[in-house]
Short mmCIF file of C-alpha atoms and ligand atoms in Angstrom, two decimals:
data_model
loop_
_atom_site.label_atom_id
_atom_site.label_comp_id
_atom_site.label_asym_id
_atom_site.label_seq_id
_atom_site.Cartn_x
_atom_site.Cartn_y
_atom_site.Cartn_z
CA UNK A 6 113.68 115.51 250.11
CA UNK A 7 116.96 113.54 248.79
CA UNK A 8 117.75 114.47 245.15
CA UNK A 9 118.33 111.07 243.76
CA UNK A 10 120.71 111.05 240.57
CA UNK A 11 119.71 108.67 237.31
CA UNK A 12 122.69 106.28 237.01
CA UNK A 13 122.67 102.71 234.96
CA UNK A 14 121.88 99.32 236.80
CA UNK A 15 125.23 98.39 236.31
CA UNK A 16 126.83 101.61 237.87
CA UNK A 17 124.11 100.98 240.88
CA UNK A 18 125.43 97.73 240.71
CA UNK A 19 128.89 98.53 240.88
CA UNK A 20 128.55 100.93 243.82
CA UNK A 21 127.54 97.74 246.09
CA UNK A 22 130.86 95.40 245.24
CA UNK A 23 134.07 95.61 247.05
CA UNK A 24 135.43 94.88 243.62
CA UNK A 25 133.25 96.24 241.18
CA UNK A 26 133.35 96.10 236.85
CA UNK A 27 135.49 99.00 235.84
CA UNK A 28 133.72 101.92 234.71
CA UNK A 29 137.72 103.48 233.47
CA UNK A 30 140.47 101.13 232.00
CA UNK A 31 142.68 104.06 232.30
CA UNK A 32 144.01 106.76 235.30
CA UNK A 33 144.16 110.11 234.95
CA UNK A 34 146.37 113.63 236.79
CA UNK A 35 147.45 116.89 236.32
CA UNK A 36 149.36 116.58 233.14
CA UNK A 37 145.53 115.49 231.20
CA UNK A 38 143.85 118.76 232.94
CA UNK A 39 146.96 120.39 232.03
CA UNK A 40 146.44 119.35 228.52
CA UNK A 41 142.74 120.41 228.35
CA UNK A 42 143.55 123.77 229.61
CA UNK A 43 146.22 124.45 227.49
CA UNK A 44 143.70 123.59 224.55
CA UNK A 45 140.95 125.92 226.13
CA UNK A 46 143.06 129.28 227.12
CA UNK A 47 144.26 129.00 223.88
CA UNK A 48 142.97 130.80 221.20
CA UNK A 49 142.34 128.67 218.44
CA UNK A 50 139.58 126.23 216.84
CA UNK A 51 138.50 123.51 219.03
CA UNK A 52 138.81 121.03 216.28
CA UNK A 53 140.84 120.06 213.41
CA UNK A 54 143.73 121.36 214.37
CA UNK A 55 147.44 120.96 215.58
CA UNK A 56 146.75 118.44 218.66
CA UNK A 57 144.30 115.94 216.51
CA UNK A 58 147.18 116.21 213.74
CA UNK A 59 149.92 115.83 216.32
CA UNK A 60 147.62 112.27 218.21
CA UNK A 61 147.69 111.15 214.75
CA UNK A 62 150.91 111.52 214.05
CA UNK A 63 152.31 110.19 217.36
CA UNK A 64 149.66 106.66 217.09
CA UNK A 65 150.95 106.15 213.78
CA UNK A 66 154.90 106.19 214.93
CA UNK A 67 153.99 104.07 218.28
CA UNK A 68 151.96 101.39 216.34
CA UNK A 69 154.41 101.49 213.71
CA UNK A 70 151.56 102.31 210.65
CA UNK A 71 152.23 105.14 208.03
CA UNK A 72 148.87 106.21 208.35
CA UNK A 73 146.78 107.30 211.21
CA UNK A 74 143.14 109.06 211.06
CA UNK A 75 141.13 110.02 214.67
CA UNK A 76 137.48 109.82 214.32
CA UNK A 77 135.28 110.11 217.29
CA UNK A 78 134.76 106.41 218.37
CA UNK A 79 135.87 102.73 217.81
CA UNK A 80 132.74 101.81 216.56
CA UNK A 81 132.97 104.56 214.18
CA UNK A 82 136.51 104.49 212.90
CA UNK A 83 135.12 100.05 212.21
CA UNK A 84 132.10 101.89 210.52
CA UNK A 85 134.45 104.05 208.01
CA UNK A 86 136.83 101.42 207.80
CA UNK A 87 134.25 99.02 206.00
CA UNK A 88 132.59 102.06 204.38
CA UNK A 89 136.03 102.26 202.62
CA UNK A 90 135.65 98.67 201.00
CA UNK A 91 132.21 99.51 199.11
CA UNK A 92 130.40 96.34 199.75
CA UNK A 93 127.91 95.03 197.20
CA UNK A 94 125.37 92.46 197.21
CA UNK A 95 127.37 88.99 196.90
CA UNK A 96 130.44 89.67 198.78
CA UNK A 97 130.99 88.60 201.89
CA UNK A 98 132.94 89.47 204.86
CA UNK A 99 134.49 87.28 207.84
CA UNK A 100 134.16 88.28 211.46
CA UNK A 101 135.14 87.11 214.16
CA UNK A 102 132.72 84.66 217.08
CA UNK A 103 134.47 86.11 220.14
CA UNK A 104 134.05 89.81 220.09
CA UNK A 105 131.79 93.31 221.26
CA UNK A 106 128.97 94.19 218.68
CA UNK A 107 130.36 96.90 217.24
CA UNK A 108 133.28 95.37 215.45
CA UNK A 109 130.30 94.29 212.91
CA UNK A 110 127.53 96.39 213.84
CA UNK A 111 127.81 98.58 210.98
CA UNK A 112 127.66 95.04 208.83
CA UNK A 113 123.86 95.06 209.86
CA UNK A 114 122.50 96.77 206.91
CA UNK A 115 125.15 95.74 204.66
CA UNK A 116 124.28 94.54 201.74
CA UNK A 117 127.42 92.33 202.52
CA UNK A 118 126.95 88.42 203.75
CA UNK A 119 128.47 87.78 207.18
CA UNK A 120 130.03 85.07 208.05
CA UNK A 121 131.12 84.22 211.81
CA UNK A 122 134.60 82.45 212.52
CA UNK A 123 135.43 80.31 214.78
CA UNK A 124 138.15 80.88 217.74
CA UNK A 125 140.86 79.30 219.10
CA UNK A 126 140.22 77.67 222.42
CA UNK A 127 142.86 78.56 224.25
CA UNK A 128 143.27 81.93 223.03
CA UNK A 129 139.33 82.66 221.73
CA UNK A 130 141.19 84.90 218.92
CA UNK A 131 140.03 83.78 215.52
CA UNK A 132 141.01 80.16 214.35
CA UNK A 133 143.11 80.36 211.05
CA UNK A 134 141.74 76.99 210.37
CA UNK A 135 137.95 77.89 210.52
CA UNK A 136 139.03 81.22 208.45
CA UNK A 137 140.73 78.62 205.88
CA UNK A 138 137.24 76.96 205.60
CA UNK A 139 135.31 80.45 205.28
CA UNK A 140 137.28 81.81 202.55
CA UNK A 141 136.21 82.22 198.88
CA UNK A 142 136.45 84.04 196.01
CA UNK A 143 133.62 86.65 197.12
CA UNK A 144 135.46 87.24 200.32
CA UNK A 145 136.01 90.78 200.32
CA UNK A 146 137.32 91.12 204.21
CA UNK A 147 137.78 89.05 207.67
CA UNK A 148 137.85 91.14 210.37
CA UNK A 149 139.25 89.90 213.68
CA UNK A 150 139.82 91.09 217.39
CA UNK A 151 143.04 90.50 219.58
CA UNK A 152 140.89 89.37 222.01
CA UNK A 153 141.15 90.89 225.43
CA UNK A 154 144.65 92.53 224.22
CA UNK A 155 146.32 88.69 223.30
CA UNK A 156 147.36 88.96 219.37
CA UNK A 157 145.46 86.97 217.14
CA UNK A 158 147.79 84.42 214.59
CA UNK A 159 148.62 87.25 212.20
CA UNK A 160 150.70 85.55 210.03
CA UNK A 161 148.29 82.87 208.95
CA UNK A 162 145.30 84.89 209.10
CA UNK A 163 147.01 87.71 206.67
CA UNK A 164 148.11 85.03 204.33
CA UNK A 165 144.96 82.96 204.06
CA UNK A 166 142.90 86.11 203.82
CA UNK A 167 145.34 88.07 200.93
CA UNK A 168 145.03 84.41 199.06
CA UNK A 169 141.80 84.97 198.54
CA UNK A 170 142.10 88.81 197.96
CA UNK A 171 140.40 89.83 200.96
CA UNK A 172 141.69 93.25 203.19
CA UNK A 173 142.52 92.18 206.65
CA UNK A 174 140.76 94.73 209.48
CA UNK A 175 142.28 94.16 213.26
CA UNK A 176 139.95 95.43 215.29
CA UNK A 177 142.73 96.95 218.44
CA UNK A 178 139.93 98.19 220.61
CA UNK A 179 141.86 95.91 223.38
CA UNK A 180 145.19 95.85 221.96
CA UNK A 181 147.31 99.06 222.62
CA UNK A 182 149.99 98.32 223.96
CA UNK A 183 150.58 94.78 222.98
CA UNK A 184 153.68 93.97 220.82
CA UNK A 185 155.30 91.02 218.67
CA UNK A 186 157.98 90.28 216.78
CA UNK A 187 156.32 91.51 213.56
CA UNK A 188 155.35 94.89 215.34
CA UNK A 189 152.21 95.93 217.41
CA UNK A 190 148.55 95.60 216.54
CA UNK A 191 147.12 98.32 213.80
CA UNK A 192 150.41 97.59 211.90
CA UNK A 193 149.66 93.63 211.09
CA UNK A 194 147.50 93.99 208.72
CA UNK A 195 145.50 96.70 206.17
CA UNK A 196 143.82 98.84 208.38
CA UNK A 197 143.70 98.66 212.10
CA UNK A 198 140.59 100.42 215.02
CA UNK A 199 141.48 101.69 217.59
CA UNK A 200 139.14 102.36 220.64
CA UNK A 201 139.60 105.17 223.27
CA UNK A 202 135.70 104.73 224.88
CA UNK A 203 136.53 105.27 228.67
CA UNK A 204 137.06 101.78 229.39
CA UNK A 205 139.90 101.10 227.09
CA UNK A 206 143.63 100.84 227.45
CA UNK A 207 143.92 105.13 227.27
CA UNK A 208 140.98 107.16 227.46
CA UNK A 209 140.56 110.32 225.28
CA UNK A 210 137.56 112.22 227.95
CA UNK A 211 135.57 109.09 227.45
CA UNK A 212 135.08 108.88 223.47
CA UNK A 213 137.64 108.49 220.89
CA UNK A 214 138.70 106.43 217.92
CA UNK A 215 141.44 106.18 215.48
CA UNK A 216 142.17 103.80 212.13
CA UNK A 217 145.17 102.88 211.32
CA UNK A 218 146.36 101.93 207.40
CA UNK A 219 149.25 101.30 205.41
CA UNK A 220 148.09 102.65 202.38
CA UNK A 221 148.19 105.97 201.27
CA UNK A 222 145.32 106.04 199.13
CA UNK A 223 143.22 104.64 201.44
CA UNK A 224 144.26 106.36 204.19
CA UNK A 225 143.26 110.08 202.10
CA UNK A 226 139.69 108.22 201.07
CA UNK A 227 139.22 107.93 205.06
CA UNK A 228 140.24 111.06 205.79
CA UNK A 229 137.71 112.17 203.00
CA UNK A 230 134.85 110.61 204.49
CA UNK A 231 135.60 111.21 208.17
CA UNK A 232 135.76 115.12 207.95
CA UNK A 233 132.93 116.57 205.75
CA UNK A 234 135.50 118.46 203.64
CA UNK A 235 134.15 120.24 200.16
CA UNK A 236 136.34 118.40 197.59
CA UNK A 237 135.99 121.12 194.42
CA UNK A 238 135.51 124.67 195.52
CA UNK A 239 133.87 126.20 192.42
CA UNK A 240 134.28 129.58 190.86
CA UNK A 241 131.94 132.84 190.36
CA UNK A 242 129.79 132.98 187.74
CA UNK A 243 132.41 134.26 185.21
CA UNK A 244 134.04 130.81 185.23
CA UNK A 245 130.73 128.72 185.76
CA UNK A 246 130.62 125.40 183.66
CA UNK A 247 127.92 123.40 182.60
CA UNK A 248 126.78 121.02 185.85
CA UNK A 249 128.10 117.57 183.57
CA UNK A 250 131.35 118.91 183.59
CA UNK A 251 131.67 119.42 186.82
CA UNK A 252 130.24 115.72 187.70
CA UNK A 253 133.40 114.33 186.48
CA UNK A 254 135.79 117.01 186.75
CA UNK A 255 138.82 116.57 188.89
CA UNK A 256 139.06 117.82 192.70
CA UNK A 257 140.40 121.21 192.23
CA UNK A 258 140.02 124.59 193.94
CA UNK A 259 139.28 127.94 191.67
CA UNK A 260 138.38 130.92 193.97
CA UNK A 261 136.37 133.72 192.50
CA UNK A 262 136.93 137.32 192.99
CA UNK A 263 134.12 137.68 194.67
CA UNK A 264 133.89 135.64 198.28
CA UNK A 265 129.66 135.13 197.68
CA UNK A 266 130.20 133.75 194.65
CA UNK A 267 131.70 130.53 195.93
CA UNK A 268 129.85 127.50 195.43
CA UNK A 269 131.15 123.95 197.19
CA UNK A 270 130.71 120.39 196.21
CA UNK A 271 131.03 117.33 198.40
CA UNK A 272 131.70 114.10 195.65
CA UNK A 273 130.84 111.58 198.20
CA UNK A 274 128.82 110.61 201.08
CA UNK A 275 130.86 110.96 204.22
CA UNK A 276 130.17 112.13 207.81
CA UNK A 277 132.17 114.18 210.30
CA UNK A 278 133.64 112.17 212.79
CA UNK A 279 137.35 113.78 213.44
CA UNK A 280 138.58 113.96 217.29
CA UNK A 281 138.32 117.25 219.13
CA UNK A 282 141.75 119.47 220.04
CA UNK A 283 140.80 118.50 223.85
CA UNK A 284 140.28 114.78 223.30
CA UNK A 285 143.26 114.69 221.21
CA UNK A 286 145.52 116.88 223.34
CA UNK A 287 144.43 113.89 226.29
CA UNK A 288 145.21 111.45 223.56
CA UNK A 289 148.94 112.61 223.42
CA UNK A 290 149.46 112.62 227.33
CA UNK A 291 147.66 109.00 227.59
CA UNK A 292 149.77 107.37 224.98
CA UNK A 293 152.79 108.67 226.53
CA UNK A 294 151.93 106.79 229.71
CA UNK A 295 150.56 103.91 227.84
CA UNK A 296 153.34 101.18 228.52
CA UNK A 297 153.25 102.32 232.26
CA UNK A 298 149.23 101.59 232.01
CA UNK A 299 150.03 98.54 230.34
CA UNK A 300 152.52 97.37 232.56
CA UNK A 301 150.41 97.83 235.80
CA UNK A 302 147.99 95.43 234.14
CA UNK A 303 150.39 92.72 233.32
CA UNK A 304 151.11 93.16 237.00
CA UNK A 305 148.01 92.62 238.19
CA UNK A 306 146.90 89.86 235.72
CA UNK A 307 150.12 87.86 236.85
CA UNK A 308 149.37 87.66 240.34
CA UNK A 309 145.20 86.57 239.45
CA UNK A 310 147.43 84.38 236.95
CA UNK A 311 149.18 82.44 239.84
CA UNK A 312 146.62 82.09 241.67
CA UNK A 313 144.27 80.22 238.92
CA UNK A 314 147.53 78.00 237.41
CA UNK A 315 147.35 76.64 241.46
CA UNK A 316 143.83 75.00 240.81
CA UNK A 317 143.42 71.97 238.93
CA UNK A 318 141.37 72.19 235.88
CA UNK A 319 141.42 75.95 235.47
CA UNK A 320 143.79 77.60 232.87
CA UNK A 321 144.55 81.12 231.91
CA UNK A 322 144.36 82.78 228.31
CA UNK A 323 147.67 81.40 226.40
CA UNK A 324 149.42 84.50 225.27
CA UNK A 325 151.22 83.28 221.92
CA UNK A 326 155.39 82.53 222.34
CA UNK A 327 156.70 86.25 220.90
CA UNK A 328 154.16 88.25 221.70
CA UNK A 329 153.06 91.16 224.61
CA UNK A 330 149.57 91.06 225.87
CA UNK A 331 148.44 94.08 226.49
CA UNK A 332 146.04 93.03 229.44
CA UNK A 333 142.83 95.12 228.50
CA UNK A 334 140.64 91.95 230.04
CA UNK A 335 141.87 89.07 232.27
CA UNK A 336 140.51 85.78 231.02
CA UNK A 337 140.43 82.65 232.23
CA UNK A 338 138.37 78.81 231.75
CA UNK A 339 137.19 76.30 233.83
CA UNK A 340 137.77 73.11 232.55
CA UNK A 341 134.98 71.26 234.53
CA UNK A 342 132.44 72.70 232.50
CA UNK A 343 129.13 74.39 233.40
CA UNK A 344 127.67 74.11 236.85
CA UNK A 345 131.38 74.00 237.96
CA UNK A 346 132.11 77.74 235.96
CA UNK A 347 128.33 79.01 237.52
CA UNK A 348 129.77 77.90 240.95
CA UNK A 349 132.94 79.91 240.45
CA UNK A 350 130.93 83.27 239.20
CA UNK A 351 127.85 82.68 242.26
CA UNK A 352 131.34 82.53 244.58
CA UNK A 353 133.08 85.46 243.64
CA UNK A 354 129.84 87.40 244.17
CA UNK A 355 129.54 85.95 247.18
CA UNK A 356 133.04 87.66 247.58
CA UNK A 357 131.59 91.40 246.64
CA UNK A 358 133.81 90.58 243.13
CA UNK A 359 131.26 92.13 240.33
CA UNK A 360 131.74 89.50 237.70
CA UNK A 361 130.95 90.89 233.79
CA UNK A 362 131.61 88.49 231.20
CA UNK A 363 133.03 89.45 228.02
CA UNK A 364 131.55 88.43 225.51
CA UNK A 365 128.42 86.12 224.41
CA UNK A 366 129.25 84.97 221.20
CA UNK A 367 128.53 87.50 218.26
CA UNK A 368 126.39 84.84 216.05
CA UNK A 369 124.30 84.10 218.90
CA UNK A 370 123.08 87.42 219.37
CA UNK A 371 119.32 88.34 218.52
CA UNK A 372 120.30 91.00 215.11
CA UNK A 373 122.64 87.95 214.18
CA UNK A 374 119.85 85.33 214.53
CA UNK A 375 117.42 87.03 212.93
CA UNK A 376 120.05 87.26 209.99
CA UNK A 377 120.12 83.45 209.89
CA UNK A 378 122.99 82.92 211.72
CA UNK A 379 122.92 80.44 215.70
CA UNK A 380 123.65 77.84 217.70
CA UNK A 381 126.37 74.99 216.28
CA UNK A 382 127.84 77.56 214.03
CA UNK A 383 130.96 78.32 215.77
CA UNK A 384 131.47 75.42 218.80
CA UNK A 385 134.55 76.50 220.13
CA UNK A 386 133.26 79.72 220.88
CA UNK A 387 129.90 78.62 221.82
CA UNK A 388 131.62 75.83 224.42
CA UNK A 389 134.01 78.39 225.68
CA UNK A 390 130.85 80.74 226.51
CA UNK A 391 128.31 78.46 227.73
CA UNK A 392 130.64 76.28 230.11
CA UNK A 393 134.52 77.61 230.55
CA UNK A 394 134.46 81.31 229.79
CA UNK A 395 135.81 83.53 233.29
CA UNK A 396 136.64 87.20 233.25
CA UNK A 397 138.04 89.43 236.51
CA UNK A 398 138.49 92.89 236.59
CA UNK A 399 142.19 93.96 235.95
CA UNK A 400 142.88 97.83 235.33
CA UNK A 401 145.43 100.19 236.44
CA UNK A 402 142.68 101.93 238.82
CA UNK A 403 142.85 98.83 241.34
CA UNK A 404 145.05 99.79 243.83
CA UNK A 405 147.59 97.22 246.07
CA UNK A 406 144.81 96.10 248.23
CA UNK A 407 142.42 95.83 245.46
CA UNK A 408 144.38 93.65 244.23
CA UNK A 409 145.28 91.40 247.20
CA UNK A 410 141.63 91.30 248.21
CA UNK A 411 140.58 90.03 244.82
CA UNK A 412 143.69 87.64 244.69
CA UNK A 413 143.08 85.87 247.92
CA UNK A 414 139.11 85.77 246.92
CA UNK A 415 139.95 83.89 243.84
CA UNK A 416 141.92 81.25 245.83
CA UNK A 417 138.97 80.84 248.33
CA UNK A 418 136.17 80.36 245.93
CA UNK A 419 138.74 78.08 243.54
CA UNK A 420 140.19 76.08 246.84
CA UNK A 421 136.12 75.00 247.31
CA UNK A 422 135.06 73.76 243.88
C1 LIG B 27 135.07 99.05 222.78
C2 LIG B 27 135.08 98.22 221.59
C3 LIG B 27 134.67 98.70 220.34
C4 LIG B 27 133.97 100.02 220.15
O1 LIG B 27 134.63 101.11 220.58
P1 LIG B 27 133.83 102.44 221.02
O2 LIG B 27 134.92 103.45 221.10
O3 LIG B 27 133.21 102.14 222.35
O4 LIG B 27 132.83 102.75 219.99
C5 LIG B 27 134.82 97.88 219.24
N1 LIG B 27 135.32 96.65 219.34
C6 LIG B 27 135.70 96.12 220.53
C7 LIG B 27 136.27 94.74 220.57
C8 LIG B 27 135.58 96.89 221.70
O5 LIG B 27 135.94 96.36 222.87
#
């Protein structure tokens, strides 16, 4: 009998397309297994040690941020990041329409009010003049996403949310890599995510996240809550105090003589979520090849580029005069609307091209509806999705031919509509 292996629809799915969805947004070789051995015949702890410290360290200098933290997802190092902000009943926080779940999944039990913004058409990052319309005196933070790696309108978003004394959170699961004038993504705002899930820009073995913040007291309350760290190591019973003392007593460390007589205390709820040595020691190797990565994908999202600017009524995402994109998705619209977009995705499966469109807007999403939120709340986004919206696969694992094939599909299935 054939052993048959459990994989996911999708991955069964991919296995019968020429061109299938990516499954890695990132390539790997000898100098990652180098890196994973060198962590494993070594002889010290597999975690919180020099190679997390040393990722951290070298994602804070590329993204230009004083502070970096790992924790052990994107959707975690979001999670931590609005833990941070200690959300109360009556303030409200701003997220972006055009985005995955997780940049507000941890906004579900909240006792925060959402509210969804609207995007900008041609680049479906959030519209500074929906956010201007959103804002209020309860807005505690608007958290956006440079959507598909194309950065969002920093300046105007950072100045309309500050107004109103809100932190600004980029969410850069798409966005390493990308540049502008005012520096990259994680360093354009208060705190930045960062993503390193396997299909992201650089992969760190499959899971990995990392926050980014400018300042230092927030960065040590993250660190705080990400590694489950006693903050007052208490004394034997010579030098025990009365349990109200303690309460409020200042973070300090007394040892006693004798090692049994330690007690701990953890002052806040917090998890452990920090990066293993191995991921890290990955992460180090990736972002040293990250511009390479990058620039492969500009590559390749130039020549799909070309080939949609050569059809009438189909445009490419804009990426904004000064900036870098840094390619994580190639997007594109059809401006016919929506039996002439269906046409175009039925065509390029016709053309063994798996087509996976990213993403259905947030609000319109069943934990969103439920939360009162639908249809006619955010029309740009919900037009864009419904009749324009196009995504092709564009990573650095296509090869030449890949690339071609896809290229010349395009301009078949286009050339008939
Ligand atoms: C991938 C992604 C995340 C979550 O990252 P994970 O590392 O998979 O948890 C968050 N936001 C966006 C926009 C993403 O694409």
């Amino acid at each position: 009998m054939v052993e048959r292996v459990l994989i996911g629809d999708d991955m069964m799915r991919a296995g019968a397309f020429r061109i299938p969805a990516p499954s890695r947004g990132s390539t790997f070789d000898e100098d990652d297994l180098d890196a994973v051995r060198m962590v494993l015949e070594g002889s010290g702890a597999l975690t919180a040690g020099v190679h997390r410290d040393a990722f951290e360290r070298a994602m804070a200098d590329y993204v230009g941020c004083a502070h970096a933290v790992t924790t052990t997802s994107g959707t975690v190092a979001l999670e931590l990041a609005i833990r941070l902000l200690d959300l109360q009943q009556g303030d409200e926080v701003i997220v972006t329409a055009q985005t995955f779940h997780a940049t507000a999944q941890s906004l579900l039990d909240s006792p925060a009010t959402v509210r969804f913004c609207d995007v900008d058409a041609d680049t479906l990052n959030m519209d500074p003049a929906a956010l201007e319309r959103l804002t209020n005196p309860r807005t505690r933070a608007v958290m956006l996403v440079h959507y598909g790696g194309v950065i969002a309108d920093m300046t105007r978003i950072v100045e309309i949310a500050h107004a109103a004394g809100a932190l600004v959170i980029e969410d850069c699961a798409h966005a390493l890599g990308a540049r502008s004038l005012r520096g990259r993504p994680g360093a354009l705002a208060d705190i930045g995510c960062f993503s390193f899930h396997s299909s992201k820009n650089i992969s760190t073995l499959g899971e990995g996240g990392l926050v980014t913040l400018r300042d230092a007291d927030l960065a040590d309350r993250l660190r705080r809550v990400r590694d489950n760290r006693n903050d007052v190591v208490v004394a034997d019973r010579a030098t025990m105090e009365p349990i109200e003392k303690l309460i409020d007593a200042a973070p300090r460390t007394v040892y006693g003589e004798e090692w049994n007589h330690v007690i701990s205390q953890v002052r806040r709820a917090g998890t452990n979520a920090t990066m293993s040595e191995a991921a890290a020691a990955v992460g180090l190797v990736q972002l040293r090849r990250v511009d390479g990565l990058v620039a492969r994908r500009t590559k390749i999202a130039n020549a799909l580029a070309d080939v949609v600017r050569a059809h009438d009524g189909m445009r490419v995402q804009s990426v904004p005069v000064g900036t870098t994109s840094a390619h994580h998705l190639f997007t594109f619209f059809c401006e016919h609307g929506g039996d002439t977009r269906d046409a175009v995705i039925r065509g390029l499966e016709r053309e063994s091209v798996q087509m996976r469109l990213r993403y259905a807007p947030l609000h319109l999403a069943p934990e969103w509806r439920l939360r009162g939120h639908g249809l006619g709340d955010c029309p740009v986004a919900e037009r864009d999705w419904f009749e324009r919206h196009l995504n092709l696969p564009c990573h650095p694992g296509m090869r030449d031919d890949d690339v071609e094939y896809l290229a010349e599909s395009l301009d078949r299935v286009l050339g008939r509509i």
